[in-house]
Amino acid sequence: MTDKPSRMVLARLRAINWDDDSASFDHPHSRALLMREYLRRAALWAKAYDAEPAWPFFDIAEHIDASITTPPDIADELEELLEELAPASLRTTCRGAVRWAVLREARSDLPMDLPDPYEPLLAMYERGGGYYLEEYIDLNGVMIPLRDLESNASAAPFLTLAPADLDALDSEGT
């Protein structure tokens, strides 16, 4: 069944060319803003569910409802995809994004005032793959400071994830 949200997230992850390091250099500004927005959203969810020690790259669904599991067929395909990816936090967030889709499908009682935590990160991955985690988050083309949970939670939101808007941001920087 291809219309399941978890299957759709898996399809998005499978469509990413994780080996094309040059793609990230075409989108440095939007990728930085998308990563910052993910960090902000993840900080809000971490605070809401007492998951601060797990922040920033974590499986948010696990902290909301640990009984929610990814269907075995999807989990197997996902693990095959993630086998060669690094760092470990990237694999964690990919698993988390798929599991988040399962959680959203299973539960209608999630807070409506908190934004989807993984959408900015998925959009960032689609615009040039992953990242490297050192003293900074290296997005292959731009580096951003990680900062702490509180400063990320209080950051101004980045309100658009529309590809055309993101492309415009990247073209302004060239």
PDB file of C-alpha atoms in Angstrom:
ATOM      1  CA  MET A   1       0.000   0.000   0.000  1.00  0.00           C
ATOM      2  CA  THR A   2       1.817   3.091  -1.241  1.00  0.00           C
ATOM      3  CA  ASP A   3      -0.442   5.745   0.237  1.00  0.00           C
ATOM      4  CA  LYS A   4       0.493   5.050   3.851  1.00  0.00           C
ATOM      5  CA  PRO A   5       2.272   8.075   5.324  1.00  0.00           C
ATOM      6  CA  SER A   6       5.203   5.942   6.494  1.00  0.00           C
ATOM      7  CA  ARG A   7       5.554   4.468   2.990  1.00  0.00           C
ATOM      8  CA  MET A   8       5.489   8.006   1.531  1.00  0.00           C
ATOM      9  CA  VAL A   9       8.273   9.166   3.869  1.00  0.00           C
ATOM     10  CA  LEU A  10      10.299   6.081   2.975  1.00  0.00           C
ATOM     11  CA  ALA A  11       9.787   6.865  -0.725  1.00  0.00           C
ATOM     12  CA  ARG A  12      11.072  10.397  -0.148  1.00  0.00           C
ATOM     13  CA  LEU A  13      14.162   9.049   1.620  1.00  0.00           C
ATOM     14  CA  ARG A  14      14.764   6.501  -1.149  1.00  0.00           C
ATOM     15  CA  ALA A  15      14.557   9.243  -3.815  1.00  0.00           C
ATOM     16  CA  ILE A  16      17.463  11.171  -2.257  1.00  0.00           C
ATOM     17  CA  ASN A  17      20.837  10.741  -3.911  1.00  0.00           C
ATOM     18  CA  TRP A  18      22.841  10.387  -0.713  1.00  0.00           C
ATOM     19  CA  ASP A  19      26.109  10.004  -2.670  1.00  0.00           C
ATOM     20  CA  ASP A  20      25.852  13.324  -4.544  1.00  0.00           C
ATOM     21  CA  ASP A  21      27.828  15.639  -2.279  1.00  0.00           C
ATOM     22  CA  SER A  22      27.781  18.410  -4.893  1.00  0.00           C
ATOM     23  CA  ALA A  23      23.977  18.865  -4.725  1.00  0.00           C
ATOM     24  CA  SER A  24      24.269  20.427  -1.290  1.00  0.00           C
ATOM     25  CA  PHE A  25      26.474  23.205  -2.714  1.00  0.00           C
ATOM     26  CA  ASP A  26      23.546  24.287  -4.920  1.00  0.00           C
ATOM     27  CA  HIS A  27      21.360  24.909  -1.858  1.00  0.00           C
ATOM     28  CA  PRO A  28      23.555  26.156   1.010  1.00  0.00           C
ATOM     29  CA  HIS A  29      21.263  28.909   2.304  1.00  0.00           C
ATOM     30  CA  SER A  30      18.035  26.946   2.215  1.00  0.00           C
ATOM     31  CA  ARG A  31      19.702  23.890   3.766  1.00  0.00           C
ATOM     32  CA  ALA A  32      21.020  26.016   6.635  1.00  0.00           C
ATOM     33  CA  LEU A  33      17.591  27.549   7.247  1.00  0.00           C
ATOM     34  CA  LEU A  34      15.905  24.151   7.036  1.00  0.00           C
ATOM     35  CA  MET A  35      18.367  22.641   9.533  1.00  0.00           C
ATOM     36  CA  ARG A  36      17.840  25.562  11.892  1.00  0.00           C
ATOM     37  CA  GLU A  37      14.080  25.109  11.592  1.00  0.00           C
ATOM     38  CA  TYR A  38      14.404  21.396  12.333  1.00  0.00           C
ATOM     39  CA  LEU A  39      16.499  22.183  15.418  1.00  0.00           C
ATOM     40  CA  ARG A  40      13.870  24.689  16.583  1.00  0.00           C
ATOM     41  CA  ARG A  41      10.990  22.293  16.071  1.00  0.00           C
ATOM     42  CA  ALA A  42      12.825  19.365  17.642  1.00  0.00           C
ATOM     43  CA  ALA A  43      13.617  21.552  20.663  1.00  0.00           C
ATOM     44  CA  LEU A  44       9.924  22.415  21.068  1.00  0.00           C
ATOM     45  CA  TRP A  45       8.934  18.741  20.935  1.00  0.00           C
ATOM     46  CA  ALA A  46      11.772  17.783  23.301  1.00  0.00           C
ATOM     47  CA  LYS A  47      10.552  20.341  25.822  1.00  0.00           C
ATOM     48  CA  ALA A  48       6.918  19.243  25.447  1.00  0.00           C
ATOM     49  CA  TYR A  49       7.744  15.580  26.113  1.00  0.00           C
ATOM     50  CA  ASP A  50      10.646  15.863  28.589  1.00  0.00           C
ATOM     51  CA  ALA A  51      13.082  14.586  25.990  1.00  0.00           C
ATOM     52  CA  GLU A  52      15.691  17.330  26.353  1.00  0.00           C
ATOM     53  CA  PRO A  53      18.579  14.881  26.967  1.00  0.00           C
ATOM     54  CA  ALA A  54      17.845  13.153  23.625  1.00  0.00           C
ATOM     55  CA  TRP A  55      17.743  16.406  21.613  1.00  0.00           C
ATOM     56  CA  PRO A  56      18.677  17.335  18.848  1.00  0.00           C
ATOM     57  CA  PHE A  57      18.762  14.284  16.578  1.00  0.00           C
ATOM     58  CA  PHE A  58      16.318  11.827  18.074  1.00  0.00           C
ATOM     59  CA  ASP A  59      13.213   9.736  17.482  1.00  0.00           C
ATOM     60  CA  ILE A  60      10.491  12.008  18.785  1.00  0.00           C
ATOM     61  CA  ALA A  61       7.771   9.351  18.414  1.00  0.00           C
ATOM     62  CA  GLU A  62       9.626   7.158  20.903  1.00  0.00           C
ATOM     63  CA  HIS A  63       9.198   9.826  23.563  1.00  0.00           C
ATOM     64  CA  ILE A  64       5.515  10.337  22.798  1.00  0.00           C
ATOM     65  CA  ASP A  65       4.402   6.710  22.510  1.00  0.00           C
ATOM     66  CA  ALA A  66       7.035   3.983  22.720  1.00  0.00           C
ATOM     67  CA  SER A  67       4.466   1.352  21.732  1.00  0.00           C
ATOM     68  CA  ILE A  68       4.288   2.746  18.177  1.00  0.00           C
ATOM     69  CA  THR A  69       6.445   0.705  15.833  1.00  0.00           C
ATOM     70  CA  THR A  70       7.247   0.921  12.160  1.00  0.00           C
ATOM     71  CA  PRO A  71       5.663  -1.920  10.144  1.00  0.00           C
ATOM     72  CA  PRO A  72       8.269  -4.660   9.580  1.00  0.00           C
ATOM     73  CA  ASP A  73       8.267  -4.440   5.776  1.00  0.00           C
ATOM     74  CA  ILE A  74       8.885  -0.681   5.880  1.00  0.00           C
ATOM     75  CA  ALA A  75      11.449  -1.024   8.677  1.00  0.00           C
ATOM     76  CA  ASP A  76      13.373  -3.610   6.649  1.00  0.00           C
ATOM     77  CA  GLU A  77      13.454  -1.406   3.543  1.00  0.00           C
ATOM     78  CA  LEU A  78      14.488   1.556   5.651  1.00  0.00           C
ATOM     79  CA  GLU A  79      17.357  -0.326   7.311  1.00  0.00           C
ATOM     80  CA  GLU A  80      18.613  -1.427   3.906  1.00  0.00           C
ATOM     81  CA  LEU A  81      18.635   2.199   2.758  1.00  0.00           C
ATOM     82  CA  LEU A  82      20.350   3.450   5.927  1.00  0.00           C
ATOM     83  CA  GLU A  83      23.038   0.787   6.034  1.00  0.00           C
ATOM     84  CA  GLU A  84      25.724   2.951   4.392  1.00  0.00           C
ATOM     85  CA  LEU A  85      24.672   6.370   5.706  1.00  0.00           C
ATOM     86  CA  ALA A  86      26.554   8.359   8.321  1.00  0.00           C
ATOM     87  CA  PRO A  87      26.559   9.851  10.869  1.00  0.00           C
ATOM     88  CA  ALA A  88      24.485   7.709  13.216  1.00  0.00           C
ATOM     89  CA  SER A  89      22.312  10.732  14.022  1.00  0.00           C
ATOM     90  CA  LEU A  90      21.277  10.916  10.363  1.00  0.00           C
ATOM     91  CA  ARG A  91      20.095   7.312  10.497  1.00  0.00           C
ATOM     92  CA  THR A  92      18.264   8.094  13.753  1.00  0.00           C
ATOM     93  CA  THR A  93      16.388  11.008  12.206  1.00  0.00           C
ATOM     94  CA  CYS A  94      15.449   9.018   9.100  1.00  0.00           C
ATOM     95  CA  ARG A  95      14.050   6.248  11.294  1.00  0.00           C
ATOM     96  CA  GLY A  96      12.380   8.926  13.417  1.00  0.00           C
ATOM     97  CA  ALA A  97      10.734  10.571  10.395  1.00  0.00           C
ATOM     98  CA  VAL A  98       9.245   7.263   9.264  1.00  0.00           C
ATOM     99  CA  ARG A  99       8.114   6.371  12.770  1.00  0.00           C
ATOM    100  CA  TRP A 100       6.662   9.873  13.150  1.00  0.00           C
ATOM    101  CA  ALA A 101       4.469   9.182  10.113  1.00  0.00           C
ATOM    102  CA  VAL A 102       3.290   5.942  11.758  1.00  0.00           C
ATOM    103  CA  LEU A 103       2.536   7.827  14.986  1.00  0.00           C
ATOM    104  CA  ARG A 104       0.593  10.569  13.164  1.00  0.00           C
ATOM    105  CA  GLU A 105      -1.498   7.931  11.426  1.00  0.00           C
ATOM    106  CA  ALA A 106      -2.172   6.031  14.658  1.00  0.00           C
ATOM    107  CA  ARG A 107      -2.921   8.942  16.974  1.00  0.00           C
ATOM    108  CA  SER A 108      -5.093  11.987  16.485  1.00  0.00           C
ATOM    109  CA  ASP A 109      -4.381  13.461  19.919  1.00  0.00           C
ATOM    110  CA  LEU A 110      -0.999  15.032  19.181  1.00  0.00           C
ATOM    111  CA  PRO A 111      -0.632  18.723  20.029  1.00  0.00           C
ATOM    112  CA  MET A 112      -1.864  20.887  17.175  1.00  0.00           C
ATOM    113  CA  ASP A 113       0.214  23.862  18.322  1.00  0.00           C
ATOM    114  CA  LEU A 114       3.529  22.114  17.603  1.00  0.00           C
ATOM    115  CA  PRO A 115       4.737  21.900  13.977  1.00  0.00           C
ATOM    116  CA  ASP A 116       5.739  18.703  12.198  1.00  0.00           C
ATOM    117  CA  PRO A 117       9.260  18.131  13.512  1.00  0.00           C
ATOM    118  CA  TYR A 118      10.760  16.251  10.580  1.00  0.00           C
ATOM    119  CA  GLU A 119       9.441  18.089   7.511  1.00  0.00           C
ATOM    120  CA  PRO A 120      12.256  20.697   7.455  1.00  0.00           C
ATOM    121  CA  LEU A 121      14.863  17.971   7.828  1.00  0.00           C
ATOM    122  CA  LEU A 122      13.341  15.869   5.049  1.00  0.00           C
ATOM    123  CA  ALA A 123      13.282  18.944   2.798  1.00  0.00           C
ATOM    124  CA  MET A 124      16.921  19.614   3.675  1.00  0.00           C
ATOM    125  CA  TYR A 125      17.897  16.036   2.827  1.00  0.00           C
ATOM    126  CA  GLU A 126      16.054  16.350  -0.496  1.00  0.00           C
ATOM    127  CA  ARG A 127      18.075  19.478  -1.301  1.00  0.00           C
ATOM    128  CA  GLY A 128      21.467  17.793  -1.039  1.00  0.00           C
ATOM    129  CA  GLY A 129      21.683  14.817   1.279  1.00  0.00           C
ATOM    130  CA  GLY A 130      22.883  14.674   4.832  1.00  0.00           C
ATOM    131  CA  TYR A 131      25.308  16.436   7.097  1.00  0.00           C
ATOM    132  CA  TYR A 132      28.372  15.887   9.233  1.00  0.00           C
ATOM    133  CA  LEU A 133      28.343  16.573  12.922  1.00  0.00           C
ATOM    134  CA  GLU A 134      31.427  18.045  14.541  1.00  0.00           C
ATOM    135  CA  GLU A 135      31.731  21.234  16.588  1.00  0.00           C
ATOM    136  CA  TYR A 136      29.285  22.611  14.047  1.00  0.00           C
ATOM    137  CA  ILE A 137      26.732  20.994  11.772  1.00  0.00           C
ATOM    138  CA  ASP A 138      28.499  20.745   8.422  1.00  0.00           C
ATOM    139  CA  LEU A 139      25.924  20.830   5.620  1.00  0.00           C
ATOM    140  CA  ASN A 140      28.463  20.571   2.773  1.00  0.00           C
ATOM    141  CA  GLY A 141      28.491  24.173   1.703  1.00  0.00           C
ATOM    142  CA  VAL A 142      27.696  25.918   4.955  1.00  0.00           C
ATOM    143  CA  MET A 143      28.322  25.236   8.618  1.00  0.00           C
ATOM    144  CA  ILE A 144      25.949  26.247  11.370  1.00  0.00           C
ATOM    145  CA  PRO A 145      26.431  26.200  15.135  1.00  0.00           C
ATOM    146  CA  LEU A 146      24.378  23.652  17.035  1.00  0.00           C
ATOM    147  CA  ARG A 147      23.776  25.932  20.038  1.00  0.00           C
ATOM    148  CA  ASP A 148      21.696  24.686  22.963  1.00  0.00           C
ATOM    149  CA  LEU A 149      18.104  23.515  23.237  1.00  0.00           C
ATOM    150  CA  GLU A 150      16.767  26.763  24.741  1.00  0.00           C
ATOM    151  CA  SER A 151      18.252  29.026  22.087  1.00  0.00           C
ATOM    152  CA  ASN A 152      16.895  26.754  19.364  1.00  0.00           C
ATOM    153  CA  ALA A 153      13.445  26.536  20.959  1.00  0.00           C
ATOM    154  CA  SER A 154      13.227  30.341  21.125  1.00  0.00           C
ATOM    155  CA  ALA A 155      14.494  30.976  17.580  1.00  0.00           C
ATOM    156  CA  ALA A 156      12.171  32.655  15.113  1.00  0.00           C
ATOM    157  CA  PRO A 157      10.343  30.104  12.969  1.00  0.00           C
ATOM    158  CA  PHE A 158      11.154  29.682   9.300  1.00  0.00           C
ATOM    159  CA  LEU A 159       7.647  29.741   7.900  1.00  0.00           C
ATOM    160  CA  THR A 160       8.002  28.414   4.373  1.00  0.00           C
ATOM    161  CA  LEU A 161       9.181  25.051   3.165  1.00  0.00           C
ATOM    162  CA  ALA A 162       7.959  25.627  -0.407  1.00  0.00           C
ATOM    163  CA  PRO A 163      10.618  24.532  -2.919  1.00  0.00           C
ATOM    164  CA  ALA A 164      10.212  27.707  -5.024  1.00  0.00           C
ATOM    165  CA  ASP A 165      10.850  29.899  -1.978  1.00  0.00           C
ATOM    166  CA  LEU A 166      13.843  27.806  -1.001  1.00  0.00           C
ATOM    167  CA  ASP A 167      15.237  28.021  -4.538  1.00  0.00           C
ATOM    168  CA  ALA A 168      14.861  31.810  -4.429  1.00  0.00           C
ATOM    169  CA  LEU A 169      16.850  31.943  -1.187  1.00  0.00           C
ATOM    170  CA  ASP A 170      19.647  29.933  -2.751  1.00  0.00           C
ATOM    171  CA  SER A 171      19.744  32.059  -5.908  1.00  0.00           C
ATOM    172  CA  GLU A 172      20.049  35.233  -3.806  1.00  0.00           C
ATOM    173  CA  GLY A 173      23.231  33.917  -2.232  1.00  0.00           C
ATOM    174  CA  THR A 174      25.041  33.267  -5.518  1.00  0.00           C
TER     175      THR A 174
END
